[in-house]
CSV table of C-alpha atoms in Angstrom, one decimal:
chain,number,residue,atom,x,y,z
J,241,GLY,CA,237.6,134.2,206.7
J,242,GLU,CA,238.1,138.1,205.7
J,243,ASN,CA,237.3,140.6,208.4
J,244,VAL,CA,237.0,144.4,207.2
J,245,GLU,CA,236.9,147.0,209.9
J,246,GLN,CA,235.9,150.7,208.6
J,247,HIS,CA,236.4,154.2,210.7
J,248,PRO,CA,234.8,156.6,211.6
J,249,SER,CA,231.2,155.4,211.3
J,250,THR,CA,230.6,159.4,210.8
J,251,LEU,CA,232.4,161.9,209.5
J,252,SER,CA,231.2,165.9,209.1
J,253,VAL,CA,233.5,168.2,207.5
J,254,GLN,CA,233.0,171.8,206.4
J,255,GLU,CA,233.3,172.3,202.3
J,256,GLY,CA,236.7,172.5,201.0
J,257,ASP,CA,238.4,170.3,203.9
J,258,SER,CA,239.7,167.1,203.2
J,259,ALA,CA,238.0,163.5,204.5
J,260,VAL,CA,239.9,160.5,205.2
J,261,ILE,CA,238.4,157.2,206.1
J,262,LYS,CA,240.2,154.1,207.1
J,263,CYS,CA,239.8,150.2,206.9
J,264,THR,CA,241.8,147.1,207.8
J,265,TYR,CA,241.4,143.6,206.9
J,266,SER,CA,242.3,140.4,208.0
J,267,ASP,CA,243.3,138.2,205.1
J,268,SER,CA,247.1,138.7,203.5
J,269,ALA,CA,245.7,137.0,200.5
J,270,SER,CA,243.5,139.7,199.8
J,271,ASN,CA,244.8,141.6,196.7
J,272,TYR,CA,241.7,144.0,195.6
J,273,PHE,CA,240.4,147.1,197.4
J,274,PRO,CA,237.6,149.1,195.9
J,275,TRP,CA,235.4,151.8,197.8
J,276,TYR,CA,231.9,152.3,197.0
J,277,LYS,CA,229.6,155.4,197.3
J,278,GLN,CA,226.0,155.1,197.9
J,279,GLU,CA,223.7,158.0,198.2
J,280,LEU,CA,220.2,157.4,200.1
J,281,GLY,CA,218.2,154.9,198.7
J,282,LYS,CA,220.3,154.1,195.9
J,283,ARG,CA,222.7,151.5,194.8
J,284,PRO,CA,226.3,151.5,195.7
J,285,GLN,CA,228.7,152.7,192.9
J,286,LEU,CA,232.1,152.1,192.5
J,287,ILE,CA,234.5,155.1,192.8
J,288,ILE,CA,237.8,154.0,193.0
J,289,ASP,CA,240.0,150.8,193.6
J,290,ILE,CA,243.3,149.5,194.2
J,291,ARG,CA,245.2,146.4,193.6
J,292,SER,CA,247.9,144.8,196.1
J,293,ASN,CA,250.5,145.9,193.4
J,294,VAL,CA,249.8,149.4,194.0
J,295,GLY,CA,250.6,151.8,197.0
J,296,GLU,CA,248.8,154.2,195.6
J,297,LYS,CA,246.0,155.7,193.1
J,298,LYS,CA,244.4,158.8,192.3
J,299,ASP,CA,241.5,160.0,190.7
J,300,GLN,CA,240.9,163.9,190.8
J,301,ARG,CA,239.9,164.8,194.2
J,302,ILE,CA,239.7,161.0,195.2
J,303,ALA,CA,242.6,158.9,196.2
J,304,VAL,CA,243.5,155.5,197.9
J,305,THR,CA,246.5,154.2,199.8
J,306,LEU,CA,247.0,150.8,200.4
J,307,ASN,CA,249.8,149.2,203.3
J,308,LYS,CA,249.9,145.8,203.1
J,309,THR,CA,252.5,144.9,205.6
J,310,ALA,CA,249.9,146.8,208.2
J,311,LYS,CA,247.0,145.2,206.2
J,312,HIS,CA,245.3,148.6,206.0
J,313,PHE,CA,244.0,151.1,203.1
J,314,SER,CA,242.8,154.7,202.9
J,315,LEU,CA,240.5,156.9,201.0
J,316,HIS,CA,241.1,160.3,201.0
J,317,ILE,CA,238.6,163.2,199.3
J,318,THR,CA,240.2,166.6,199.0
J,319,GLU,CA,238.1,169.7,198.7
J,320,THR,CA,234.9,168.3,199.5
J,321,GLN,CA,231.5,169.5,198.1
J,322,PRO,CA,228.0,168.9,199.5
J,323,GLU,CA,227.7,166.3,196.6
J,324,ASP,CA,230.1,164.0,198.3
J,325,SER,CA,227.6,163.7,201.1
J,326,ALA,CA,227.2,159.9,201.4
J,327,VAL,CA,227.9,156.4,203.1
J,328,TYR,CA,231.3,155.1,201.9
J,329,PHE,CA,232.0,151.4,202.0
J,330,CYS,CA,235.6,150.1,201.9
J,331,ALA,CA,235.7,146.2,200.9
J,332,ALA,CA,238.7,143.5,200.5
J,333,THR,CA,238.4,140.3,198.2
J,334,SER,CA,238.5,136.8,200.1
J,335,GLY,CA,238.3,133.8,197.7
J,336,PHE,CA,237.6,134.0,194.3
J,337,GLN,CA,236.2,137.4,193.2
J,338,LYS,CA,234.3,137.4,196.5
J,339,LEU,CA,234.3,140.9,198.5
J,340,VAL,CA,233.7,141.6,202.2
J,341,PHE,CA,232.2,145.1,203.0
J,342,GLY,CA,233.2,147.4,206.1
J,343,THR,CA,230.2,148.6,207.7
J,344,GLY,CA,230.3,152.3,206.4
J,345,THR,CA,231.1,155.5,207.1
J,346,ARG,CA,228.2,158.4,206.8
J,347,LEU,CA,230.2,161.7,205.3
J,348,LEU,CA,228.6,165.0,205.9
J,349,VAL,CA,229.8,167.6,203.9
J,350,SER,CA,228.7,171.1,205.4
J,351,PRO,CA,228.4,174.2,202.9
O,721,GLU,CA,225.8,149.6,178.5
O,722,ALA,CA,223.1,148.9,180.1
O,723,GLY,CA,223.4,148.4,183.7
O,724,VAL,CA,222.2,145.9,186.4
O,725,ALA,CA,218.6,145.1,186.4
O,726,GLN,CA,216.0,144.2,189.4
O,727,SER,CA,212.4,143.6,190.3
O,728,PRO,CA,210.7,144.7,192.1
O,729,ARG,CA,212.3,147.7,193.8
O,730,TYR,CA,210.0,147.6,196.5
O,731,LYS,CA,208.1,144.7,197.9
O,732,ILE,CA,206.1,144.5,201.3
O,733,ILE,CA,204.8,140.9,202.8
O,734,GLU,CA,203.7,139.4,206.0
O,735,LYS,CA,205.9,137.3,207.8
O,736,ARG,CA,205.6,133.5,206.9
O,737,GLN,CA,204.6,134.9,203.4
O,738,SER,CA,207.0,133.8,200.1
O,739,VAL,CA,208.8,136.3,198.0
O,740,ALA,CA,211.0,136.4,195.1
O,741,PHE,CA,213.3,138.7,193.6
O,742,TRP,CA,214.5,139.0,189.7
O,743,CYS,CA,218.1,140.1,188.8
O,744,ASN,CA,219.3,139.9,185.3
O,745,PRO,CA,223.0,141.6,184.9
O,746,ILE,CA,225.2,143.1,182.6
O,747,SER,CA,225.5,141.3,179.4
O,748,GLY,CA,228.6,139.3,179.5
O,749,HIS,CA,229.1,139.8,183.1
O,750,ALA,CA,229.6,135.9,184.4
O,751,THR,CA,229.7,136.3,188.0
O,752,LEU,CA,226.8,137.4,189.7
O,753,TYR,CA,226.3,138.0,193.5
O,754,TRP,CA,223.0,138.3,195.7
O,755,TYR,CA,223.5,140.2,199.1
O,756,GLN,CA,221.3,141.6,201.7
O,757,GLN,CA,221.6,145.0,203.0
O,758,ILE,CA,220.1,145.7,206.3
O,759,LEU,CA,219.7,149.2,207.2
O,760,GLY,CA,223.2,150.9,208.6
O,761,GLN,CA,225.2,148.0,207.4
O,762,GLY,CA,227.6,147.1,204.7
O,763,PRO,CA,226.5,144.5,201.9
O,764,LYS,CA,226.4,140.6,203.1
O,765,LEU,CA,226.8,138.6,200.6
O,766,LEU,CA,224.3,135.5,200.6
O,767,ILE,CA,225.3,133.5,197.1
O,768,GLN,CA,227.9,133.7,194.4
O,769,PHE,CA,227.1,132.0,191.0
O,770,GLN,CA,229.7,131.9,188.0
O,771,ASN,CA,227.5,131.1,185.5
O,772,ASN,CA,224.9,128.9,186.5
O,773,GLY,CA,227.0,126.9,189.0
O,774,VAL,CA,227.3,128.6,192.5
O,775,VAL,CA,230.6,129.7,193.9
O,776,ASP,CA,229.9,130.4,197.3
O,777,ASP,CA,226.5,130.0,199.0
O,778,SER,CA,228.2,129.7,203.0
O,779,GLN,CA,226.3,132.7,204.3
O,780,LEU,CA,222.8,131.7,202.4
O,781,PRO,CA,220.3,130.4,205.3
O,782,LYS,CA,219.3,127.7,203.3
O,783,ASP,CA,216.1,126.5,205.4
O,784,ARG,CA,214.4,129.8,204.0
O,785,PHE,CA,216.2,131.1,201.2
O,786,SER,CA,217.2,129.8,197.8
O,787,ALA,CA,218.5,131.0,194.5
O,788,GLU,CA,219.0,129.8,190.7
O,789,ARG,CA,220.8,130.9,187.9
O,790,LEU,CA,219.4,129.3,184.7
O,791,LYS,CA,221.0,129.3,181.4
O,792,GLY,CA,223.7,131.4,183.3
O,793,VAL,CA,221.9,135.3,182.8
O,794,ASP,CA,219.2,135.7,184.8
O,795,SER,CA,218.8,134.8,188.3
O,796,THR,CA,216.3,134.7,191.3
O,797,LEU,CA,216.4,134.7,194.9
O,798,LYS,CA,213.3,133.3,196.9
O,799,ILE,CA,212.8,133.5,200.6
O,800,GLN,CA,210.1,131.0,202.0
O,801,PRO,CA,208.7,131.9,204.5
O,802,ALA,CA,209.8,135.3,205.5
O,803,LYS,CA,210.7,136.4,208.7
O,804,LEU,CA,210.7,139.7,210.6
O,805,GLU,CA,214.6,139.9,210.4
O,806,ASP,CA,214.6,139.4,206.5
O,807,SER,CA,213.4,143.3,206.3
O,808,ALA,CA,216.5,144.3,204.5
O,809,VAL,CA,217.4,145.5,200.7
O,810,TYR,CA,218.4,143.0,198.7
O,811,LEU,CA,221.1,143.9,195.9
O,812,CYS,CA,222.3,141.8,192.8
O,813,ALA,CA,225.6,142.7,191.6
O,814,SER,CA,227.4,141.3,188.3
O,815,SER,CA,231.0,141.4,187.1
O,816,ARG,CA,233.0,140.3,183.9
O,817,TRP,CA,236.4,139.7,185.9
O,818,ALA,CA,239.0,141.0,188.5
O,819,GLU,CA,236.4,142.0,191.1
O,820,GLU,CA,235.1,144.6,190.0
O,821,GLN,CA,231.8,144.0,190.6
O,822,TYR,CA,228.5,146.8,189.6
O,823,PHE,CA,225.3,146.7,191.5
O,824,GLY,CA,221.7,147.0,190.4
O,825,PRO,CA,219.1,149.4,192.4
O,826,GLY,CA,218.1,146.6,194.8
O,827,THR,CA,214.9,145.4,196.1
O,828,ARG,CA,213.5,147.0,199.3
O,829,LEU,CA,211.8,144.4,201.4
O,830,THR,CA,209.6,144.5,204.4
O,831,VAL,CA,208.0,142.4,206.4
O,832,THR,CA,205.2,143.0,208.8
C-alpha cells in the first residue's frame, strides 16, 4: 500500500521568511496530492492540492510542486505570517478516493 | 453550503464501555470517511463508504469497531468495548468527487 513520509516534523521561521515542507510517496499510481492545515483543536482544512498531470500550482502565498519521477512533492509558503502557524499534513491517493496522510509538520512563525 | 457535522464534540468514557459517534456529510457527497487521529499523528483511515456500501475497512479493528451508513447519508461509528489506546480524535470527512475531502470538527474521545 501507499506510504507517505513528511519532513521536517517541526519548522521554525521568522515572519516574512519562506517555509518548505517536503513529502515522498511510494505508490506510482498516486495521482492526487492535497495539503491540509490543522490549527490546534480544529479540523484539517484543505489549503491546496495538485494532480499528477501538473508540475506546479500556486495560490497567492502558497505553492505546491510535484516531481512524479522522484515521487516527491513539496509545499512552499512565502512571506510567512504568524497566522500560518499550524500543523501541515500532506497526503497522497491510494486506491479509489482514499488518502494516506503524512505524519505532519508543525510550523511556528515567530513575529 | 453547510459543512460536515459531527457529534458529540467530546466524550469521556471508562475502558470496556461503549461509545457511538455520529456524522452528517455535506449534502450531495456520496463518499464518507471515518478517520482516527492520535495526538501528534496524521489521520488514519478507518472506513470508507460510497453511498451506503463499504469501499475500504481494511484498517478498522472489527473486533471492537463497527460503522454503518444507512440510506447513504448519515453515518455512525461505534466502539465496543473501548480500550485506553482508543483515545483519539475521530474525524469524519466527505467528498463529492475527485478525492477532495472535507473534514468535520471531530469527536475527541478520552478513555480512562
